[in-house]
Amino acid sequence: YYLNLPEPDLAKAKEAFEKGTALDAKRPDPICRVGIGTVKLLSGDRAGAKADFDLIKKDTKNKNPDVLFRIGEAYTLSETINDPAEAVSNIDAALLLQKVKNNPDYYIALSQAYYIKNDGGPAMTALENALRMGQKAAKINTLMARVWYQGKSYQRMKELLD
C-alpha cells in the first residue's frame, strides 16, 4: 500500500515489511523480503535491491510466480528509478509459472515496463491480454490511452476515452 501512493512512504513501507518478515524468523515471507528490496530500490540502492532479489529468487528456486511478479513490478514503480528489462524478464517468468492466467495485474505491470521502454506495441498487447480477463477495465482503458498518447495516436486515444 505505502509503495503505491503518489508519494511512496518508504519508511512506513519498510516498517511494515520488516514486521512481516519478523513473524517467522526461520522462514521469512518472501513477498515481505521483496518489499524490503523494493524499498531499497526506490531509495536508490539498485545494487542492494538486485542482490536481495537474486537471493530471494534463489531461495524460492525461481518457482514462485508471485515473488517473480512482485520483483518485476518493483522495477516499474518509479518513473526515474526503474529497469524495464529486469521487469519484463521477471514478469514473463512469472507468467510462465502461473497455472491459471487470470490475474490482470501481471499484464498491467508488464505493460508498464514496456511503456517505460517506450515500446508501445508490446505494451498494448499486454494491456489487451489484461482486458480479456474482464477485470479492471477502467484502469486498463486509461493505460491504453496513455500508450496511444505516447505514440501520438491522438484520435485512437480520444476514441478509447469517449
Coordinates of C-alpha atoms in Angstrom, one line a residue:
Y1 CA 0.0 0.0 0.0
Y2 CA 2.7 2.5 1.1
L3 CA 4.6 2.0 -2.1
N4 CA 1.7 2.7 -4.4
L5 CA 0.9 6.1 -3.0
P6 CA 1.5 9.1 -5.3
E7 CA 4.4 9.9 -3.0
P8 CA 5.6 6.5 -1.6
D9 CA 6.1 6.4 2.1
L10 CA 9.3 4.3 2.2
A11 CA 9.8 4.5 6.0
K12 CA 6.3 3.1 6.7
A13 CA 6.6 0.5 3.9
K14 CA 10.0 -0.7 5.3
E15 CA 8.5 -0.9 8.8
A16 CA 5.5 -3.0 7.5
F17 CA 7.7 -5.4 5.5
E18 CA 10.1 -5.8 8.4
K19 CA 7.2 -6.7 10.7
G20 CA 6.1 -9.3 8.1
T21 CA 9.5 -10.9 7.9
A22 CA 9.8 -11.0 11.7
L23 CA 6.7 -13.2 12.1
D24 CA 8.7 -16.3 11.2
A25 CA 12.4 -15.8 11.8
K26 CA 13.3 -19.2 10.3
R27 CA 11.4 -18.8 7.0
P28 CA 10.6 -15.1 6.4
D29 CA 7.9 -14.4 4.0
P30 CA 9.5 -14.0 0.5
I31 CA 6.9 -11.3 -0.5
C32 CA 7.9 -9.2 2.5
R33 CA 11.5 -9.7 1.6
V34 CA 10.7 -8.5 -1.9
G35 CA 9.1 -5.5 -0.3
I36 CA 12.2 -4.7 1.6
G37 CA 14.2 -5.0 -1.6
T38 CA 11.7 -2.7 -3.3
V39 CA 12.2 -0.1 -0.6
K40 CA 16.0 -0.3 -1.2
L41 CA 15.4 0.1 -4.9
L42 CA 13.2 3.1 -4.5
S43 CA 15.7 4.6 -2.1
G44 CA 18.3 4.5 -4.9
D45 CA 20.2 1.3 -3.8
R46 CA 19.9 -0.6 -7.0
A47 CA 22.8 -2.9 -6.3
G48 CA 21.5 -3.8 -2.9
A49 CA 18.0 -4.4 -4.2
K50 CA 19.3 -6.6 -7.1
A51 CA 21.3 -8.7 -4.6
D52 CA 18.3 -9.1 -2.4
F53 CA 16.1 -10.0 -5.3
D54 CA 18.6 -12.5 -6.6
L55 CA 18.8 -14.2 -3.2
I56 CA 15.0 -14.3 -2.9
K57 CA 14.7 -15.9 -6.3
K58 CA 17.4 -18.5 -5.3
D59 CA 15.7 -19.2 -2.0
T60 CA 12.3 -19.8 -3.8
K61 CA 14.1 -21.7 -6.6
N62 CA 12.5 -19.3 -9.2
K63 CA 9.3 -21.2 -8.8
N64 CA 7.0 -18.7 -7.0
P65 CA 5.2 -16.7 -9.7
D66 CA 4.0 -14.1 -7.1
V67 CA 7.6 -13.4 -6.0
L68 CA 8.8 -13.0 -9.6
F69 CA 5.8 -10.8 -10.4
R70 CA 6.5 -8.5 -7.4
I71 CA 10.2 -8.3 -8.3
G72 CA 9.3 -7.3 -11.8
E73 CA 6.7 -4.8 -10.6
A74 CA 9.3 -3.2 -8.3
Y75 CA 11.3 -2.3 -11.3
T76 CA 8.3 -0.3 -12.7
L77 CA 7.1 1.6 -9.7
S78 CA 9.2 4.7 -10.3
E79 CA 9.5 6.9 -13.3
T80 CA 13.1 7.6 -12.5
I81 CA 14.5 4.5 -10.7
N82 CA 13.5 1.6 -12.9
D83 CA 14.8 -1.2 -15.0
P84 CA 12.2 -2.3 -17.6
A85 CA 14.4 -5.2 -18.9
E86 CA 14.5 -6.7 -15.5
A87 CA 10.8 -6.1 -15.1
V88 CA 10.0 -7.9 -18.3
S89 CA 12.3 -10.8 -17.6
N90 CA 10.7 -11.4 -14.1
I91 CA 7.1 -10.9 -15.1
D92 CA 7.5 -13.1 -18.2
A93 CA 9.0 -15.8 -15.9
A94 CA 6.0 -15.4 -13.5
L95 CA 3.5 -15.7 -16.4
L96 CA 5.1 -19.0 -17.5
L97 CA 4.8 -20.4 -14.0
Q98 CA 1.3 -19.3 -13.4
K99 CA -1.1 -22.2 -13.6
V100 CA -4.3 -20.1 -14.1
K101 CA -3.6 -17.0 -16.0
N102 CA -6.4 -14.8 -14.6
N103 CA -4.6 -12.0 -12.9
P104 CA -4.6 -8.8 -15.0
D105 CA -2.1 -7.2 -12.6
Y106 CA 0.7 -9.3 -14.2
Y107 CA -0.1 -7.9 -17.6
I108 CA -0.6 -4.4 -16.3
A109 CA 2.8 -4.4 -14.8
L110 CA 4.3 -5.9 -17.9
S111 CA 2.7 -3.1 -20.0
Q112 CA 4.2 -0.6 -17.6
A113 CA 7.6 -2.0 -18.2
Y114 CA 7.2 -1.7 -22.0
Y115 CA 5.7 1.8 -21.6
I116 CA 8.9 2.9 -19.7
K117 CA 10.9 1.4 -22.5
N118 CA 8.8 3.5 -25.0
D119 CA 7.8 0.2 -26.7
G120 CA 4.1 0.8 -27.4
G121 CA 3.3 -2.4 -29.4
P122 CA 4.1 -4.9 -26.6
A123 CA 2.6 -2.5 -24.0
M124 CA -0.7 -2.5 -25.9
T125 CA -0.6 -6.3 -26.3
A126 CA -0.1 -6.8 -22.6
L127 CA -3.0 -4.4 -21.9
E128 CA -5.2 -6.3 -24.4
N129 CA -4.4 -9.5 -22.6
A130 CA -5.3 -7.9 -19.3
L131 CA -8.6 -6.5 -20.7
R132 CA -9.6 -10.0 -21.9
M133 CA -9.8 -11.1 -18.2
G134 CA -12.8 -8.9 -17.7
Q135 CA -11.5 -7.1 -14.6
K136 CA -10.2 -3.6 -14.1
A137 CA -11.5 -2.3 -17.4
A138 CA -11.4 1.4 -16.5
K139 CA -7.8 1.2 -15.3
I140 CA -6.7 -0.8 -18.4
N141 CA -8.5 1.6 -20.8
T142 CA -6.8 4.6 -19.1
L143 CA -3.4 2.9 -19.5
M144 CA -4.2 2.1 -23.1
A145 CA -5.0 5.8 -23.7
R146 CA -1.6 6.6 -22.2
V147 CA 0.1 4.3 -24.7
W148 CA -1.8 5.9 -27.6
Y149 CA -0.9 9.3 -26.3
Q150 CA 2.8 8.4 -26.0
G151 CA 2.7 7.1 -29.6
K152 CA 1.0 10.4 -30.7
S153 CA -2.2 8.5 -31.8
Y154 CA -4.5 11.2 -30.5
Q155 CA -7.5 10.1 -32.5
R156 CA -7.3 6.5 -31.1
M157 CA -6.8 7.8 -27.6
K158 CA -9.9 10.1 -28.0
E159 CA -12.0 7.2 -29.3
L160 CA -11.0 5.0 -26.4
L161 CA -11.8 7.6 -23.8
D162 CA -15.1 8.7 -25.3

